[in-house]
Structure formats: C-alpha cells, structure tokens
Tab-separated table of C-alpha atoms in Angstrom:
chain	number	residue	atom	x	y	z
A	26	GLU	CA	4.939	-15.936	-10.303
A	27	ALA	CA	7.431	-13.766	-8.397
A	28	MET	CA	5.088	-13.576	-5.416
A	29	GLU	CA	4.875	-17.375	-5.248
A	30	ILE	CA	8.665	-17.576	-5.125
A	31	LEU	CA	9.049	-14.778	-2.575
A	32	MET	CA	6.170	-15.603	-0.176
A	33	PRO	CA	8.314	-17.672	2.221
A	34	PHE	CA	10.589	-14.654	2.666
A	35	ILE	CA	7.991	-11.883	3.104
A	36	ALA	CA	7.733	-10.875	6.764
A	37	TYR	CA	6.265	-7.386	6.357
A	38	VAL	CA	5.098	-5.112	3.562
A	39	HIS	CA	5.391	-1.363	3.016
A	40	LEU	CA	2.153	-0.090	1.487
A	41	LYS	CA	2.574	2.938	-0.736
A	42	ASP	CA	1.162	4.419	-3.891
A	43	ILE	CA	2.895	6.494	-6.563
A	44	VAL	CA	1.838	9.337	-8.835
A	45	GLN	CA	3.536	10.870	-11.841
A	46	GLY	CA	5.464	13.956	-10.743
A	47	LYS	CA	7.381	16.527	-12.749
A	48	ASP	CA	10.649	14.586	-12.360
A	49	GLY	CA	9.283	11.028	-12.407
A	50	PHE	CA	7.190	9.103	-9.947
A	51	GLU	CA	6.596	10.322	-6.392
A	52	ILE	CA	5.211	8.523	-3.341
A	53	SER	CA	1.604	9.410	-2.549
A	54	HIS	CA	-1.118	8.275	-0.145
A	55	LEU	CA	-2.970	5.050	-0.899
A	56	GLY	CA	-5.664	5.186	-3.542
A	57	SER	CA	-4.346	8.327	-5.216
A	58	GLY	CA	-1.909	6.791	-7.663
A	59	VAL	CA	-1.258	3.951	-10.067
A	60	VAL	CA	-0.504	1.058	-7.694
A	61	ASP	CA	-3.257	-1.530	-7.187
A	62	VAL	CA	-2.649	-1.714	-3.432
A	63	LYS	CA	-5.956	-3.498	-2.748
A	64	GLY	CA	-5.082	-6.075	-5.398
A	65	LEU	CA	-1.646	-6.608	-3.860
A	66	ILE	CA	-3.156	-7.065	-0.386
A	67	GLY	CA	-5.681	-9.511	-1.844
A	68	GLN	CA	-2.900	-11.559	-3.426
A	69	LEU	CA	-0.969	-11.620	-0.145
A	70	GLU	CA	-4.062	-12.700	1.808
A	71	LYS	CA	-4.872	-15.368	-0.784
A	72	ARG	CA	-1.433	-16.828	-0.154
A	73	GLY	CA	-1.819	-16.790	3.631
A	74	PHE	CA	0.151	-13.675	4.545
A	75	HIS	CA	-0.458	-12.630	8.152
A	76	GLY	CA	2.489	-10.296	8.638
A	77	LEU	CA	2.672	-6.598	9.337
A	78	CYS	CA	1.966	-3.798	6.874
A	79	ALA	CA	3.454	-0.317	7.184
A	80	LEU	CA	1.682	2.687	5.679
A	81	VAL	CA	4.154	4.852	3.728
A	82	PHE	CA	3.165	8.299	2.437
A	83	PRO	CA	4.441	11.868	2.299
A	84	GLY	CA	3.019	13.793	5.251
A	85	GLY	CA	2.559	17.071	3.428
A	86	SER	CA	0.580	19.835	5.068
A	87	SER	CA	-2.080	17.474	6.478
A	88	PRO	CA	-0.703	14.057	7.445
A	89	ALA	CA	-3.792	13.165	9.495
A	90	ARG	CA	-6.016	13.765	6.458
A	91	ARG	CA	-3.777	11.570	4.309
A	92	ILE	CA	-3.844	8.786	6.887
A	93	GLN	CA	-7.645	8.962	7.008
A	94	SER	CA	-7.834	8.929	3.207
A	95	SER	CA	-5.565	5.877	3.038
A	96	LEU	CA	-7.616	4.042	5.668
A	97	GLN	CA	-10.824	4.861	3.814
A	98	TYR	CA	-9.299	3.489	0.612
A	99	LEU	CA	-8.509	0.244	2.453
A	100	ASN	CA	-11.913	0.268	4.230
A	101	LEU	CA	-10.132	0.238	7.603
A	102	ASN	CA	-11.649	3.379	9.076
A	103	GLY	CA	-14.312	1.643	11.149
A	104	ASP	CA	-17.253	2.377	8.820
C-alpha cells in the first residue's frame, strides 16, 4: 500500500541489503542479507518504474568481488 502512495514521488532507488551484526543491522552486498531486493525491484517494475538504481554496499577488502556478487544476484552480469 505504501508503494502505491509513494510511486509518483520515486525518482531513484538505493539498492542495499542488510545483515545482523554484533551491534544491530549492517549494510551488506545484495543477496547476502534479509532484504528481498529482487522482490522490491519486481514490485517497482510492475508499477512502471523506469528510474535509476544505485548499488550501495560496504567495499571491504574486495569491492570488485562484492560488485560482481551483487550483479550475479540480480542476474545482471551478462550470463
């Protein structure tokens, strides 16, 4: 219901996932946490969203690997 109300105002979306950390939730790369990012994208597409999406994740020691993992989760890696 909230998405229906907010759709006219959504211009871009930050895509991120979260995992339980020692002091609460922490941002993680897509597909590694509790957020149904694919489901969210599906709901946006179903409602005609054609805006931009930004990938948000902690870089850590291997940011390129985390980007690749996130793209694989979204099936956007060209396979």
